[in-house]
Coordinates of N, CA and C in Angstrom, one line a residue:
M72 N 62.5 -37.7 39.9 CA 61.5 -37.5 38.9 C 61.6 -36.1 38.3
T73 N 61.7 -36.0 37.1 CA 61.6 -34.7 36.4 C 60.5 -34.8 35.4
G74 N 59.9 -33.7 35.1 CA 58.9 -33.6 34.1 C 58.1 -32.4 34.2
P75 N 57.1 -32.3 33.4 CA 56.3 -31.1 33.3 C 55.6 -30.8 34.7
S76 N 55.2 -31.8 35.4 CA 54.4 -31.5 36.6 C 55.3 -30.9 37.7
H77 N 56.6 -31.2 37.7 CA 57.5 -30.6 38.7 C 57.9 -29.2 38.4
D78 N 57.8 -28.8 37.2 CA 58.2 -27.4 36.8 C 57.1 -26.4 36.9
R79 N 55.9 -26.8 37.3 CA 54.8 -25.9 37.4 C 55.0 -24.8 38.3
G80 N 54.8 -23.5 37.9 CA 55.0 -22.4 38.7 C 56.3 -21.7 38.7
V81 N 57.3 -22.3 38.0 CA 58.7 -21.8 37.9 C 58.7 -20.5 37.2
T82 N 57.9 -20.4 36.1 CA 57.9 -19.2 35.3 C 57.3 -18.0 36.1
A83 N 56.3 -18.3 36.8 CA 55.6 -17.3 37.7 C 56.6 -16.7 38.7
V84 N 57.4 -17.6 39.3 CA 58.4 -17.2 40.3 C 59.5 -16.4 39.6
E85 N 60.0 -16.8 38.5 CA 61.0 -16.0 37.7 C 60.4 -14.6 37.4
F86 N 59.2 -14.6 36.9 CA 58.6 -13.3 36.5 C 58.5 -12.4 37.8
A87 N 58.1 -12.9 38.9 CA 58.0 -12.2 40.1 C 59.4 -11.6 40.6
G88 N 60.4 -12.4 40.3 CA 61.8 -11.9 40.6 C 62.2 -10.8 39.7
W89 N 61.8 -10.8 38.4 CA 62.2 -9.8 37.5 C 61.3 -8.5 37.5
L90 N 60.1 -8.7 38.0 CA 59.2 -7.6 38.0 C 59.7 -6.3 38.6
P91 N 60.3 -6.3 39.8 CA 60.8 -5.0 40.3 C 61.8 -4.3 39.4
L92 N 62.7 -5.1 38.8 CA 63.7 -4.5 37.9 C 63.0 -3.9 36.7
L93 N 62.0 -4.6 36.1 CA 61.3 -4.1 35.0 C 60.5 -2.8 35.3
V94 N 59.9 -2.7 36.5 CA 59.2 -1.5 36.9 C 60.2 -0.4 37.1
L95 N 61.3 -0.6 37.6 CA 62.4 0.4 37.8 C 62.9 0.9 36.5
V96 N 63.1 0.1 35.5 CA 63.5 0.5 34.2 C 62.4 1.3 33.5
A97 N 61.2 0.9 33.7 CA 60.0 1.7 33.1 C 59.9 3.1 33.7
L98 N 60.1 3.2 35.1 CA 60.1 4.4 35.7 C 61.3 5.3 35.3
A99 N 62.4 4.7 35.1 CA 63.6 5.5 34.7 C 63.3 6.1 33.3
A100 N 62.7 5.3 32.4 CA 62.4 5.8 31.1 C 61.3 6.9 31.1
L101 N 60.4 6.8 32.0 CA 59.4 7.8 32.2 C 60.0 9.1 32.8
Q102 N 61.0 8.9 33.7 CA 61.7 10.1 34.3 C 62.5 10.8 33.2
L103 N 63.1 10.1 32.3 CA 63.8 10.7 31.2 C 62.9 11.5 30.3
G104 N 61.7 11.0 30.1 CA 60.7 11.8 29.4 C 60.3 13.0 30.1
F105 N 60.2 13.0 31.4 CA 59.8 14.2 32.2 C 61.0 15.2 32.1
V106 N 62.2 14.8 32.1 CA 63.3 15.7 32.0 C 63.3 16.4 30.6
G107 N 63.0 15.7 29.6 CA 62.9 16.3 28.2 C 61.7 17.2 28.1
H108 N 60.6 16.8 28.7 CA 59.4 17.7 28.7 C 59.7 19.0 29.5
A109 N 60.3 18.9 30.6 CA 60.6 20.1 31.4 C 61.5 21.1 30.6
A110 N 62.5 20.5 29.9 CA 63.4 21.3 29.1 C 62.7 22.0 27.9
Q111 N 61.8 21.2 27.3 CA 61.0 21.7 26.2 C 60.0 22.9 26.7
Q112 N 59.4 22.7 27.8 CA 58.5 23.7 28.4 C 59.3 24.9 28.7
A113 N 60.5 24.8 29.3 CA 61.3 26.0 29.6 C 61.6 26.8 28.3
G114 N 61.9 26.1 27.2 CA 62.2 26.7 26.0 C 61.0 27.5 25.4
S115 N 59.8 26.8 25.5 CA 58.6 27.4 25.0 C 58.3 28.7 25.8
A116 N 58.4 28.6 27.1 CA 58.1 29.7 28.0 C 59.0 30.9 27.8
A117 N 60.3 30.6 27.6 CA 61.3 31.6 27.4 C 61.1 32.3 26.0
R118 N 60.7 31.5 25.0 CA 60.5 32.1 23.7 C 59.3 33.0 23.7
A119 N 58.2 32.6 24.3 CA 56.9 33.4 24.4 C 57.2 34.6 25.2
A120 N 57.8 34.5 26.3 CA 58.1 35.7 27.2 C 59.0 36.7 26.5
A121 N 60.0 36.2 25.8 CA 61.0 37.1 25.1 C 60.3 37.8 24.0
R122 N 59.4 37.1 23.3 CA 58.7 37.7 22.2 C 57.8 38.9 22.7
V123 N 57.2 38.7 23.8 CA 56.3 39.8 24.4 C 57.2 40.9 25.0
A124 N 58.3 40.5 25.6 CA 59.2 41.5 26.3 C 59.8 42.4 25.2
A125 N 60.0 41.9 24.0 CA 60.6 42.7 22.9 C 59.7 43.7 22.3
Q126 N 58.4 43.7 22.7 CA 57.4 44.7 22.2 C 57.2 45.7 23.2
E127 N 57.6 47.0 23.0 CA 57.6 48.0 24.0 C 56.2 48.3 24.6
D128 N 55.2 48.2 23.8 CA 53.9 48.5 24.3 C 53.3 47.5 25.3
I129 N 53.7 46.2 25.2 CA 53.2 45.2 26.1 C 54.3 44.5 26.9
A130 N 55.5 45.1 26.9 CA 56.7 44.4 27.5 C 56.4 44.0 29.0
D131 N 55.6 44.7 29.7 CA 55.4 44.3 31.1 C 54.5 43.1 31.3
Q132 N 54.0 42.5 30.2 CA 53.2 41.3 30.3 C 54.0 40.0 29.9
Y133 N 55.3 40.1 29.9 CA 56.1 39.0 29.5 C 55.9 37.8 30.5
G134 N 55.7 38.0 31.7 CA 55.5 36.9 32.7 C 54.3 36.1 32.5
T135 N 53.2 36.8 32.1 CA 51.9 36.2 31.8 C 52.0 35.3 30.6
A136 N 52.7 35.9 29.6 CA 52.9 35.1 28.3 C 53.7 33.9 28.5
G137 N 54.8 34.0 29.3 CA 55.7 32.9 29.6 C 55.0 31.8 30.4
Q138 N 54.2 32.2 31.4 CA 53.5 31.2 32.2 C 52.4 30.5 31.4
S139 N 51.8 31.2 30.5 CA 50.7 30.6 29.7 C 51.3 29.6 28.7
A140 N 52.5 29.8 28.3 CA 53.2 28.9 27.3 C 53.6 27.6 28.0
M141 N 53.6 27.6 29.3 CA 54.1 26.4 30.1 C 52.9 25.6 30.6
S142 N 53.1 24.3 30.7 CA 52.1 23.4 31.3 C 51.8 23.9 32.7
S143 N 50.5 23.9 33.0 CA 50.1 24.5 34.3 C 50.6 23.6 35.5
W144 N 50.8 22.3 35.3 CA 51.2 21.5 36.5 C 52.7 21.5 36.8
L145 N 53.5 22.3 35.9 CA 54.9 22.4 36.2 C 55.2 23.6 37.0
D146 N 56.2 23.6 37.9 CA 56.6 24.7 38.7 C 57.7 25.4 37.9
G147 N 57.4 26.6 37.4 CA 58.3 27.3 36.6 C 58.5 28.8 37.0
S148 N 59.6 29.4 36.6 CA 59.8 30.8 36.9 C 60.4 31.5 35.7
L149 N 60.2 32.8 35.6 CA 60.8 33.6 34.5 C 61.6 34.7 35.1
S150 N 62.6 35.1 34.4 CA 63.3 36.3 34.8 C 63.7 37.1 33.5
L151 N 63.5 38.4 33.6 CA 63.8 39.3 32.5 C 65.3 39.8 32.7
D152 N 66.2 39.3 31.9 CA 67.6 39.6 32.1 C 68.0 41.0 31.5
E153 N 67.4 41.3 30.4 CA 67.7 42.5 29.7 C 66.4 43.0 29.0
S154 N 66.1 44.2 29.2 CA 64.9 44.7 28.6 C 65.2 45.8 27.5
C155 N 64.5 45.7 26.5 CA 64.6 46.5 25.3 C 65.5 47.8 25.2
G156 N 66.8 47.5 25.1 CA 67.7 48.5 24.5 C 67.7 48.1 23.0
D157 N 68.4 47.1 22.7 CA 68.4 46.6 21.4 C 67.7 45.2 21.4
V158 N 67.9 44.5 22.5 CA 67.3 43.1 22.6 C 66.6 43.0 24.0
A159 N 65.7 41.9 24.0 CA 65.1 41.5 25.3 C 65.5 40.1 25.5
T160 N 66.0 39.8 26.7 CA 66.5 38.5 27.1 C 65.7 38.0 28.3
V161 N 65.2 36.8 28.1 CA 64.4 36.2 29.2 C 64.9 34.8 29.5
T162 N 65.0 34.4 30.7 CA 65.4 33.1 31.1 C 64.2 32.4 31.8
A163 N 63.9 31.2 31.4 CA 62.8 30.4 32.0 C 63.5 29.2 32.7
S164 N 63.0 28.9 33.9 CA 63.5 27.8 34.6 C 62.3 26.9 35.1
V165 N 62.4 25.6 34.9 CA 61.3 24.7 35.2 C 61.8 23.6 36.1
E166 N 61.1 23.4 37.2 CA 61.5 22.3 38.1 C 61.2 20.9 37.5
V167 N 62.1 20.0 37.4 CA 61.9 18.7 36.8 C 61.2 17.8 37.9
P168 N 60.0 17.3 37.6 CA 59.3 16.5 38.5 C 59.9 15.1 38.6
S169 N 59.8 14.4 39.7 CA 60.4 13.1 39.9 C 59.3 12.0 40.0
V170 N 59.5 10.9 39.3 CA 58.6 9.8 39.4 C 59.3 8.6 40.0
L171 N 60.6 8.7 40.2 CA 61.3 7.6 40.8 C 61.1 7.6 42.3
P172 N 60.8 6.4 42.9 CA 60.7 6.4 44.3 C 62.0 6.6 45.0
F173 N 62.0 7.3 46.1 CA 63.1 7.6 47.0 C 64.2 8.5 46.3
V174 N 63.9 9.1 45.1 CA 64.8 9.9 44.4 C 64.1 11.2 44.1
S175 N 64.8 12.3 44.5 CA 64.2 13.6 44.2 C 65.4 14.6 43.9
G176 N 65.0 15.7 43.6 CA 66.1 16.7 43.3 C 66.8 16.6 42.0
F177 N 66.0 16.4 40.9 CA 66.6 16.4 39.6 C 66.9 17.8 39.1
G178 N 66.6 18.8 39.9 CA 67.0 20.1 39.5 C 66.0 20.8 38.7
R179 N 66.6 21.8 38.0 CA 65.7 22.7 37.1 C 66.3 22.7 35.7
A180 N 65.4 22.7 34.7 CA 65.8 22.9 33.3 C 65.6 24.4 33.0
S181 N 66.7 25.0 32.5 CA 66.6 26.4 32.2 C 66.9 26.7 30.7
R182 N 66.3 27.7 30.2 CA 66.5 28.1 28.8 C 66.5 29.6 28.7
T183 N 67.4 30.2 28.0 CA 67.5 31.6 27.8 C 67.3 32.0 26.3
V184 N 66.4 32.9 26.1 CA 66.1 33.4 24.7 C 66.3 34.9 24.6
T185 N 66.9 35.3 23.5 CA 67.0 36.7 23.2 C 66.3 37.1 21.9
M186 N 65.5 38.1 22.0 CA 64.8 38.6 20.8 C 65.1 40.1 20.6
P187 N 65.2 40.5 19.3 CA 65.4 41.9 19.0 C 64.2 42.7 19.3
C188 N 64.4 43.9 19.8 CA 63.3 44.8 20.2 C 62.7 45.5 18.9
D189 N 61.4 45.8 19.0 CA 60.7 46.5 18.0 C 61.1 48.0 18.0

């Protein structure tokens, strides 16, 4: 006997089989977004810090400016590579957060910005 009454529940079982794969694909897309966001935040922090480091009267406040330009929930660091001879160079590095289960260590996104000194 075949018919509609014997196929009841097949769609639900098929959906339950595909659901883990769909969730994993969604988490991978979310992870890719976090990687892009971390890179963007590193660029913003490096730009803000280099802009402040290039001004002689407030150059010592570059770290505060860089941290303020970054999202507060990200783990980031700044380093002043070169200070006002002709240019100020700052490197910002942001830890990429992980949303994938059982996977960590996506590394850090780093950006370096050089600004001419005043």
